[in-house]
PDB file of N, CA, C and O in Angstrom:
ATOM      1  N   VAL A  22      -4.572  -1.941 -11.233  1.00  0.00           N
ATOM      2  CA  VAL A  22      -5.193  -3.092 -10.582  1.00  0.00           C
ATOM      3  C   VAL A  22      -4.260  -3.624  -9.492  1.00  0.00           C
ATOM      4  O   VAL A  22      -3.068  -3.776  -9.715  1.00  0.00           O
ATOM      5  N   ILE A  23      -4.821  -3.884  -8.329  1.00  0.00           N
ATOM      6  CA  ILE A  23      -4.098  -4.498  -7.225  1.00  0.00           C
ATOM      7  C   ILE A  23      -4.523  -5.960  -7.147  1.00  0.00           C
ATOM      8  O   ILE A  23      -5.715  -6.260  -7.172  1.00  0.00           O
ATOM      9  N   LYS A  24      -3.564  -6.860  -7.086  1.00  0.00           N
ATOM     10  CA  LYS A  24      -3.861  -8.293  -7.000  1.00  0.00           C
ATOM     11  C   LYS A  24      -3.692  -8.765  -5.564  1.00  0.00           C
ATOM     12  O   LYS A  24      -2.658  -8.532  -4.944  1.00  0.00           O
ATOM     13  N   LEU A  25      -4.716  -9.412  -5.043  1.00  0.00           N
ATOM     14  CA  LEU A  25      -4.707  -9.961  -3.694  1.00  0.00           C
ATOM     15  C   LEU A  25      -4.525 -11.470  -3.794  1.00  0.00           C
ATOM     16  O   LEU A  25      -5.256 -12.142  -4.532  1.00  0.00           O
ATOM     17  N   THR A  26      -3.514 -11.989  -3.098  1.00  0.00           N
ATOM     18  CA  THR A  26      -3.285 -13.433  -3.081  1.00  0.00           C
ATOM     19  C   THR A  26      -3.242 -13.919  -1.637  1.00  0.00           C
ATOM     20  O   THR A  26      -2.814 -13.208  -0.738  1.00  0.00           O
ATOM     21  N   TRP A  27      -3.706 -15.131  -1.441  1.00  0.00           N
ATOM     22  CA  TRP A  27      -3.633 -15.795  -0.144  1.00  0.00           C
ATOM     23  C   TRP A  27      -2.443 -16.728  -0.187  1.00  0.00           C
ATOM     24  O   TRP A  27      -2.209 -17.419  -1.189  1.00  0.00           O
ATOM     25  N   MET A  28      -1.662 -16.753   0.890  1.00  0.00           N
ATOM     26  CA  MET A  28      -0.509 -17.639   0.960  1.00  0.00           C
ATOM     27  C   MET A  28      -0.958 -18.980   1.516  1.00  0.00           C
ATOM     28  O   MET A  28      -1.440 -19.058   2.653  1.00  0.00           O
ATOM     29  N   ASN A  29      -0.812 -20.032   0.721  1.00  0.00           N
ATOM     30  CA  ASN A  29      -1.243 -21.351   1.191  1.00  0.00           C
ATOM     31  C   ASN A  29      -0.230 -21.903   2.192  1.00  0.00           C
ATOM     32  O   ASN A  29       0.806 -21.300   2.455  1.00  0.00           O
ATOM     33  N   PHE A  30      -0.539 -23.047   2.758  1.00  0.00           N
ATOM     34  CA  PHE A  30       0.288 -23.590   3.843  1.00  0.00           C
ATOM     35  C   PHE A  30       1.615 -24.178   3.366  1.00  0.00           C
ATOM     36  O   PHE A  30       2.462 -24.541   4.171  1.00  0.00           O
ATOM     37  N   ASP A  31       1.809 -24.232   2.041  1.00  0.00           N
ATOM     38  CA  ASP A  31       3.092 -24.639   1.473  1.00  0.00           C
ATOM     39  C   ASP A  31       3.938 -23.433   1.074  1.00  0.00           C
ATOM     40  O   ASP A  31       5.011 -23.588   0.507  1.00  0.00           O
ATOM     41  N   GLY A  32       3.416 -22.225   1.331  1.00  0.00           N
ATOM     42  CA  GLY A  32       4.138 -21.000   1.002  1.00  0.00           C
ATOM     43  C   GLY A  32       3.879 -20.470  -0.390  1.00  0.00           C
ATOM     44  O   GLY A  32       4.486 -19.484  -0.801  1.00  0.00           O
ATOM     45  N   GLY A  33       2.975 -21.101  -1.135  1.00  0.00           N
ATOM     46  CA  GLY A  33       2.647 -20.641  -2.479  1.00  0.00           C
ATOM     47  C   GLY A  33       1.543 -19.606  -2.469  1.00  0.00           C
ATOM     48  O   GLY A  33       0.730 -19.561  -1.549  1.00  0.00           O
ATOM     49  N   GLU A  34       1.523 -18.777  -3.497  1.00  0.00           N
ATOM     50  CA  GLU A  34       0.483 -17.762  -3.622  1.00  0.00           C
ATOM     51  C   GLU A  34      -0.707 -18.321  -4.385  1.00  0.00           C
ATOM     52  O   GLU A  34      -0.543 -18.890  -5.456  1.00  0.00           O
ATOM     53  N   GLU A  35      -1.891 -18.135  -3.812  1.00  0.00           N
ATOM     54  CA  GLU A  35      -3.137 -18.535  -4.455  1.00  0.00           C
ATOM     55  C   GLU A  35      -3.865 -17.263  -4.895  1.00  0.00           C
ATOM     56  O   GLU A  35      -4.254 -16.456  -4.055  1.00  0.00           O
ATOM     57  N   PRO A  36      -4.034 -17.044  -6.204  1.00  0.00           N
ATOM     58  CA  PRO A  36      -4.756 -15.848  -6.657  1.00  0.00           C
ATOM     59  C   PRO A  36      -6.138 -15.795  -6.002  1.00  0.00           C
ATOM     60  O   PRO A  36      -6.830 -16.802  -5.931  1.00  0.00           O
ATOM     61  N   PHE A  37      -6.497 -14.613  -5.518  1.00  0.00           N
ATOM     62  CA  PHE A  37      -7.765 -14.477  -4.825  1.00  0.00           C
ATOM     63  C   PHE A  37      -8.694 -13.515  -5.554  1.00  0.00           C
ATOM     64  O   PHE A  37      -9.803 -13.868  -5.907  1.00  0.00           O
ATOM     65  N   LEU A  38      -8.247 -12.277  -5.758  1.00  0.00           N
ATOM     66  CA  LEU A  38      -9.067 -11.318  -6.505  1.00  0.00           C
ATOM     67  C   LEU A  38      -8.222 -10.147  -6.940  1.00  0.00           C
ATOM     68  O   LEU A  38      -7.071 -10.000  -6.543  1.00  0.00           O
ATOM     69  N   GLU A  39      -8.814  -9.310  -7.789  1.00  0.00           N
ATOM     70  CA  GLU A  39      -8.169  -8.088  -8.250  1.00  0.00           C
ATOM     71  C   GLU A  39      -9.068  -6.914  -7.906  1.00  0.00           C
ATOM     72  O   GLU A  39     -10.293  -7.009  -8.038  1.00  0.00           O
ATOM     73  N   LEU A  40      -8.453  -5.820  -7.465  1.00  0.00           N
ATOM     74  CA  LEU A  40      -9.188  -4.612  -7.121  1.00  0.00           C
ATOM     75  C   LEU A  40      -8.803  -3.486  -8.066  1.00  0.00           C
ATOM     76  O   LEU A  40      -7.618  -3.213  -8.269  1.00  0.00           O
ATOM     77  N   ALA A  41      -9.804  -2.832  -8.630  1.00  0.00           N
ATOM     78  CA  ALA A  41      -9.579  -1.675  -9.487  1.00  0.00           C
ATOM     79  C   ALA A  41      -9.435  -0.427  -8.611  1.00  0.00           C
ATOM     80  O   ALA A  41      -9.855  -0.431  -7.450  1.00  0.00           O
ATOM     81  N   PRO A  42      -8.855   0.643  -9.138  1.00  0.00           N
ATOM     82  CA  PRO A  42      -8.741   1.885  -8.368  1.00  0.00           C
ATOM     83  C   PRO A  42     -10.109   2.325  -7.835  1.00  0.00           C
ATOM     84  O   PRO A  42     -11.111   2.293  -8.548  1.00  0.00           O
ATOM     85  N   GLY A  43     -10.134   2.687  -6.565  1.00  0.00           N
ATOM     86  CA  GLY A  43     -11.367   3.142  -5.931  1.00  0.00           C
ATOM     87  C   GLY A  43     -12.271   2.038  -5.423  1.00  0.00           C
ATOM     88  O   GLY A  43     -13.238   2.287  -4.717  1.00  0.00           O
ATOM     89  N   GLU A  44     -11.974   0.808  -5.752  1.00  0.00           N
ATOM     90  CA  GLU A  44     -12.789  -0.335  -5.332  1.00  0.00           C
ATOM     91  C   GLU A  44     -12.388  -0.766  -3.922  1.00  0.00           C
ATOM     92  O   GLU A  44     -11.244  -0.604  -3.514  1.00  0.00           O
ATOM     93  N   SER A  45     -13.343  -1.327  -3.168  1.00  0.00           N
ATOM     94  CA  SER A  45     -13.029  -1.815  -1.828  1.00  0.00           C
ATOM     95  C   SER A  45     -13.781  -3.113  -1.568  1.00  0.00           C
ATOM     96  O   SER A  45     -14.764  -3.417  -2.249  1.00  0.00           O
ATOM     97  N   ILE A  46     -13.283  -3.882  -0.600  1.00  0.00           N
ATOM     98  CA  ILE A  46     -13.926  -5.130  -0.204  1.00  0.00           C
ATOM     99  C   ILE A  46     -13.824  -5.286   1.305  1.00  0.00           C
ATOM    100  O   ILE A  46     -12.998  -4.637   1.940  1.00  0.00           O
ATOM    101  N   GLU A  47     -14.657  -6.138   1.847  1.00  0.00           N
ATOM    102  CA  GLU A  47     -14.489  -6.637   3.211  1.00  0.00           C
ATOM    103  C   GLU A  47     -14.154  -8.100   3.068  1.00  0.00           C
ATOM    104  O   GLU A  47     -14.870  -8.844   2.396  1.00  0.00           O
ATOM    105  N   GLN A  48     -13.055  -8.523   3.677  1.00  0.00           N
ATOM    106  CA  GLN A  48     -12.594  -9.892   3.513  1.00  0.00           C
ATOM    107  C   GLN A  48     -12.387 -10.552   4.867  1.00  0.00           C
ATOM    108  O   GLN A  48     -11.568 -10.107   5.646  1.00  0.00           O
ATOM    109  N   GLY A  49     -13.126 -11.584   5.116  1.00  0.00           N
ATOM    110  CA  GLY A  49     -12.917 -12.361   6.328  1.00  0.00           C
ATOM    111  C   GLY A  49     -11.712 -13.277   6.161  1.00  0.00           C
ATOM    112  O   GLY A  49     -11.369 -13.665   5.044  1.00  0.00           O
ATOM    113  N   THR A  50     -11.065 -13.593   7.265  1.00  0.00           N
ATOM    114  CA  THR A  50      -9.934 -14.511   7.236  1.00  0.00           C
ATOM    115  C   THR A  50      -9.729 -15.071   8.635  1.00  0.00           C
ATOM    116  O   THR A  50     -10.490 -14.769   9.549  1.00  0.00           O
ATOM    117  N   TYR A  51      -8.720 -15.876   8.792  1.00  0.00           N
ATOM    118  CA  TYR A  51      -8.408 -16.481  10.085  1.00  0.00           C
ATOM    119  C   TYR A  51      -7.077 -15.958  10.591  1.00  0.00           C
ATOM    120  O   TYR A  51      -6.180 -15.643   9.803  1.00  0.00           O
ATOM    121  N   GLU A  52      -6.944 -15.903  11.902  1.00  0.00           N
ATOM    122  CA  GLU A  52      -5.694 -15.482  12.519  1.00  0.00           C
ATOM    123  C   GLU A  52      -4.551 -16.346  11.987  1.00  0.00           C
ATOM    124  O   GLU A  52      -4.709 -17.555  11.810  1.00  0.00           O
ATOM    125  N   THR A  53      -3.449 -15.743  11.705  1.00  0.00           N
ATOM    126  CA  THR A  53      -2.205 -16.313  11.154  1.00  0.00           C
ATOM    127  C   THR A  53      -2.241 -16.535   9.641  1.00  0.00           C
ATOM    128  O   THR A  53      -1.207 -16.891   9.065  1.00  0.00           O
ATOM    129  N   HIS A  54      -3.359 -16.335   8.974  1.00  0.00           N
ATOM    130  CA  HIS A  54      -3.367 -16.468   7.516  1.00  0.00           C
ATOM    131  C   HIS A  54      -2.620 -15.286   6.903  1.00  0.00           C
ATOM    132  O   HIS A  54      -2.781 -14.143   7.316  1.00  0.00           O
ATOM    133  N   ALA A  55      -1.794 -15.587   5.918  1.00  0.00           N
ATOM    134  CA  ALA A  55      -0.966 -14.571   5.264  1.00  0.00           C
ATOM    135  C   ALA A  55      -1.557 -14.200   3.903  1.00  0.00           C
ATOM    136  O   ALA A  55      -2.054 -15.055   3.176  1.00  0.00           O
ATOM    137  N   TRP A  56      -1.468 -12.911   3.589  1.00  0.00           N
ATOM    138  CA  TRP A  56      -1.977 -12.355   2.336  1.00  0.00           C
ATOM    139  C   TRP A  56      -0.911 -11.469   1.722  1.00  0.00           C
ATOM    140  O   TRP A  56      -0.091 -10.894   2.428  1.00  0.00           O
ATOM    141  N   ARG A  57      -0.930 -11.355   0.412  1.00  0.00           N
ATOM    142  CA  ARG A  57      -0.021 -10.448  -0.296  1.00  0.00           C
ATOM    143  C   ARG A  57      -0.818  -9.568  -1.244  1.00  0.00           C
ATOM    144  O   ARG A  57      -1.792 -10.008  -1.848  1.00  0.00           O
ATOM    145  N   LEU A  58      -0.348  -8.339  -1.373  1.00  0.00           N
ATOM    146  CA  LEU A  58      -0.895  -7.398  -2.347  1.00  0.00           C
ATOM    147  C   LEU A  58       0.201  -7.080  -3.350  1.00  0.00           C
ATOM    148  O   LEU A  58       1.332  -6.752  -2.959  1.00  0.00           O
ATOM    149  N   ARG A  59      -0.130  -7.206  -4.617  1.00  0.00           N
ATOM    150  CA  ARG A  59       0.836  -6.917  -5.681  1.00  0.00           C
ATOM    151  C   ARG A  59       0.278  -5.815  -6.566  1.00  0.00           C
ATOM    152  O   ARG A  59      -0.902  -5.779  -6.856  1.00  0.00           O
ATOM    153  N   GLY A  60       1.179  -4.927  -6.988  1.00  0.00           N
ATOM    154  CA  GLY A  60       0.795  -3.832  -7.874  1.00  0.00           C
ATOM    155  C   GLY A  60       0.572  -4.323  -9.289  1.00  0.00           C
ATOM    156  O   GLY A  60       0.751  -5.514  -9.604  1.00  0.00           O
ATOM    157  N   PRO A  61       0.195  -3.404 -10.175  1.00  0.00           N
ATOM    158  CA  PRO A  61      -0.089  -3.764 -11.561  1.00  0.00           C
ATOM    159  C   PRO A  61       1.074  -4.448 -12.266  1.00  0.00           C
ATOM    160  O   PRO A  61       0.885  -5.265 -13.158  1.00  0.00           O
ATOM    161  N   ASP A  62       2.300  -4.132 -11.846  1.00  0.00           N
ATOM    162  CA  ASP A  62       3.491  -4.716 -12.471  1.00  0.00           C
ATOM    163  C   ASP A  62       3.906  -6.035 -11.819  1.00  0.00           C
ATOM    164  O   ASP A  62       4.915  -6.618 -12.172  1.00  0.00           O
ATOM    165  N   GLY A  63       3.115  -6.500 -10.828  1.00  0.00           N
ATOM    166  CA  GLY A  63       3.422  -7.759 -10.147  1.00  0.00           C
ATOM    167  C   GLY A  63       4.370  -7.617  -8.966  1.00  0.00           C
ATOM    168  O   GLY A  63       4.647  -8.583  -8.262  1.00  0.00           O
ATOM    169  N   ILE A  64       4.852  -6.403  -8.727  1.00  0.00           N
ATOM    170  CA  ILE A  64       5.776  -6.163  -7.617  1.00  0.00           C
ATOM    171  C   ILE A  64       5.018  -6.235  -6.295  1.00  0.00           C
ATOM    172  O   ILE A  64       3.933  -5.666  -6.156  1.00  0.00           O
ATOM    173  N   LEU A  65       5.598  -6.910  -5.319  1.00  0.00           N
ATOM    174  CA  LEU A  65       4.996  -7.010  -3.986  1.00  0.00           C
ATOM    175  C   LEU A  65       4.971  -5.633  -3.341  1.00  0.00           C
ATOM    176  O   LEU A  65       6.009  -4.972  -3.222  1.00  0.00           O
ATOM    177  N   ILE A  66       3.767  -5.185  -2.921  1.00  0.00           N
ATOM    178  CA  ILE A  66       3.674  -3.891  -2.253  1.00  0.00           C
ATOM    179  C   ILE A  66       3.332  -4.033  -0.772  1.00  0.00           C
ATOM    180  O   ILE A  66       3.560  -3.108   0.002  1.00  0.00           O
ATOM    181  N   PHE A  67       2.811  -5.196  -0.381  1.00  0.00           N
ATOM    182  CA  PHE A  67       2.454  -5.366   1.024  1.00  0.00           C
ATOM    183  C   PHE A  67       2.219  -6.840   1.321  1.00  0.00           C
ATOM    184  O   PHE A  67       1.645  -7.557   0.505  1.00  0.00           O
ATOM    185  N   GLU A  68       2.691  -7.268   2.476  1.00  0.00           N
ATOM    186  CA  GLU A  68       2.421  -8.624   2.953  1.00  0.00           C
ATOM    187  C   GLU A  68       1.823  -8.487   4.346  1.00  0.00           C
ATOM    188  O   GLU A  68       2.288  -7.679   5.147  1.00  0.00           O
ATOM    189  N   TYR A  69       0.803  -9.267   4.610  1.00  0.00           N
ATOM    190  CA  TYR A  69       0.023  -9.108   5.834  1.00  0.00           C
ATOM    191  C   TYR A  69      -0.303 -10.468   6.428  1.00  0.00           C
ATOM    192  O   TYR A  69      -0.694 -11.385   5.703  1.00  0.00           O
ATOM    193  N   VAL A  70      -0.134 -10.593   7.737  1.00  0.00           N
ATOM    194  CA  VAL A  70      -0.552 -11.801   8.453  1.00  0.00           C
ATOM    195  C   VAL A  70      -1.663 -11.386   9.406  1.00  0.00           C
ATOM    196  O   VAL A  70      -1.473 -10.492  10.247  1.00  0.00           O
ATOM    197  N   ALA A  71      -2.817 -12.019   9.271  1.00  0.00           N
ATOM    198  CA  ALA A  71      -3.986 -11.667  10.075  1.00  0.00           C
ATOM    199  C   ALA A  71      -3.712 -11.903  11.557  1.00  0.00           C
ATOM    200  O   ALA A  71      -3.056 -12.863  11.938  1.00  0.00           O
ATOM    201  N   THR A  72      -4.250 -11.015  12.366  1.00  0.00           N
ATOM    202  CA  THR A  72      -4.115 -11.117  13.812  1.00  0.00           C
ATOM    203  C   THR A  72      -5.474 -11.459  14.414  1.00  0.00           C
ATOM    204  O   THR A  72      -6.460 -11.613  13.693  1.00  0.00           O
ATOM    205  N   GLY A  73      -5.536 -11.525  15.719  1.00  0.00           N
ATOM    206  CA  GLY A  73      -6.791 -11.794  16.406  1.00  0.00           C
ATOM    207  C   GLY A  73      -7.695 -10.587  16.499  1.00  0.00           C
ATOM    208  O   GLY A  73      -8.827 -10.685  16.973  1.00  0.00           O
ATOM    209  N   GLN A  74      -7.219  -9.428  16.043  1.00  0.00           N
ATOM    210  CA  GLN A  74      -8.032  -8.210  16.070  1.00  0.00           C
ATOM    211  C   GLN A  74      -9.260  -8.403  15.190  1.00  0.00           C
ATOM    212  O   GLN A  74      -9.159  -8.920  14.072  1.00  0.00           O
ATOM    213  N   THR A  75     -10.413  -7.995  15.672  1.00  0.00           N
ATOM    214  CA  THR A  75     -11.670  -8.241  14.967  1.00  0.00           C
ATOM    215  C   THR A  75     -11.719  -7.604  13.583  1.00  0.00           C
ATOM    216  O   THR A  75     -12.099  -8.241  12.615  1.00  0.00           O
ATOM    217  N   VAL A  76     -11.338  -6.330  13.496  1.00  0.00           N
ATOM    218  CA  VAL A  76     -11.394  -5.624  12.212  1.00  0.00           C
ATOM    219  C   VAL A  76     -10.087  -4.872  12.006  1.00  0.00           C
ATOM    220  O   VAL A  76      -9.609  -4.195  12.909  1.00  0.00           O
ATOM    221  N   GLN A  77      -9.524  -5.020  10.827  1.00  0.00           N
ATOM    222  CA  GLN A  77      -8.359  -4.244  10.435  1.00  0.00           C
ATOM    223  C   GLN A  77      -8.625  -3.696   9.047  1.00  0.00           C
ATOM    224  O   GLN A  77      -9.126  -4.407   8.183  1.00  0.00           O
ATOM    225  N   GLU A  78      -8.299  -2.439   8.849  1.00  0.00           N
ATOM    226  CA  GLU A  78      -8.524  -1.786   7.569  1.00  0.00           C
ATOM    227  C   GLU A  78      -7.183  -1.518   6.909  1.00  0.00           C
ATOM    228  O   GLU A  78      -6.290  -0.921   7.514  1.00  0.00           O
ATOM    229  N   ILE A  79      -7.055  -1.962   5.675  1.00  0.00           N
ATOM    230  CA  ILE A  79      -5.833  -1.745   4.903  1.00  0.00           C
ATOM    231  C   ILE A  79      -6.207  -0.842   3.733  1.00  0.00           C
ATOM    232  O   ILE A  79      -7.120  -1.147   2.975  1.00  0.00           O
ATOM    233  N   THR A  80      -5.486   0.272   3.600  1.00  0.00           N
ATOM    234  CA  THR A  80      -5.761   1.235   2.535  1.00  0.00           C
ATOM    235  C   THR A  80      -4.519   1.384   1.675  1.00  0.00           C
ATOM    236  O   THR A  80      -3.401   1.469   2.193  1.00  0.00           O
ATOM    237  N   ILE A  81      -4.720   1.426   0.362  1.00  0.00           N
ATOM    238  CA  ILE A  81      -3.624   1.623  -0.582  1.00  0.00           C
ATOM    239  C   ILE A  81      -3.945   2.879  -1.385  1.00  0.00           C
ATOM    240  O   ILE A  81      -4.987   2.935  -2.039  1.00  0.00           O
ATOM    241  N   ASN A  82      -3.067   3.877  -1.316  1.00  0.00           N
ATOM    242  CA  ASN A  82      -3.362   5.101  -2.053  1.00  0.00           C
ATOM    243  C   ASN A  82      -2.860   5.002  -3.501  1.00  0.00           C
ATOM    244  O   ASN A  82      -2.312   3.976  -3.910  1.00  0.00           O
ATOM    245  N   ALA A  83      -3.037   6.085  -4.253  1.00  0.00           N
ATOM    246  CA  ALA A  83      -2.684   6.083  -5.672  1.00  0.00           C
ATOM    247  C   ALA A  83      -1.197   5.855  -5.908  1.00  0.00           C
ATOM    248  O   ALA A  83      -0.814   5.383  -6.985  1.00  0.00           O
ATOM    249  N   ASP A  84      -0.356   6.175  -4.923  1.00  0.00           N
ATOM    250  CA  ASP A  84       1.084   5.947  -5.040  1.00  0.00           C
ATOM    251  C   ASP A  84       1.503   4.575  -4.526  1.00  0.00           C
ATOM    252  O   ASP A  84       2.694   4.314  -4.347  1.00  0.00           O
ATOM    253  N   LEU A  85       0.521   3.709  -4.250  1.00  0.00           N
ATOM    254  CA  LEU A  85       0.718   2.357  -3.742  1.00  0.00           C
ATOM    255  C   LEU A  85       1.353   2.334  -2.341  1.00  0.00           C
ATOM    256  O   LEU A  85       2.078   1.417  -1.991  1.00  0.00           O
ATOM    257  N   ILE A  86       1.050   3.366  -1.563  1.00  0.00           N
ATOM    258  CA  ILE A  86       1.488   3.414  -0.168  1.00  0.00           C
ATOM    259  C   ILE A  86       0.383   2.806   0.686  1.00  0.00           C
ATOM    260  O   ILE A  86      -0.789   3.157   0.553  1.00  0.00           O
ATOM    261  N   VAL A  87       0.772   1.888   1.553  1.00  0.00           N
ATOM    262  CA  VAL A  87      -0.185   1.111   2.351  1.00  0.00           C
ATOM    263  C   VAL A  87      -0.228   1.628   3.775  1.00  0.00           C
ATOM    264  O   VAL A  87       0.818   1.889   4.378  1.00  0.00           O
ATOM    265  N   THR A  88      -1.448   1.784   4.308  1.00  0.00           N
ATOM    266  CA  THR A  88      -1.632   2.084   5.733  1.00  0.00           C
ATOM    267  C   THR A  88      -2.566   1.035   6.321  1.00  0.00           C
ATOM    268  O   THR A  88      -3.461   0.528   5.648  1.00  0.00           O
ATOM    269  N   VAL A  89      -2.332   0.716   7.594  1.00  0.00           N
ATOM    270  CA  VAL A  89      -3.141  -0.279   8.295  1.00  0.00           C
ATOM    271  C   VAL A  89      -3.699   0.372   9.546  1.00  0.00           C
ATOM    272  O   VAL A  89      -2.977   1.009  10.304  1.00  0.00           O
ATOM    273  N   LYS A  90      -5.018   0.197   9.772  1.00  0.00           N
ATOM    274  CA  LYS A  90      -5.685   0.714  10.982  1.00  0.00           C
ATOM    275  C   LYS A  90      -6.228  -0.435  11.771  1.00  0.00           C
ATOM    276  O   LYS A  90      -6.699  -1.395  11.247  1.00  0.00           O
TER     277      LYS A  90
END
């Protein structure tokens, strides 16, 4: 399970959702909003700050390697 959290304006993590292997979502957000992805053990695997780009795709493979398009 991958845990997605939104970083609030005080720097705290707000739990958002969990993704099971093979699951995908489309998530809207605002430019400059920060997000974190944590692996099953709670270890940070990726931190992302939204840009003005209309669509960005983030993929996490079985080895928890992240790619961004």
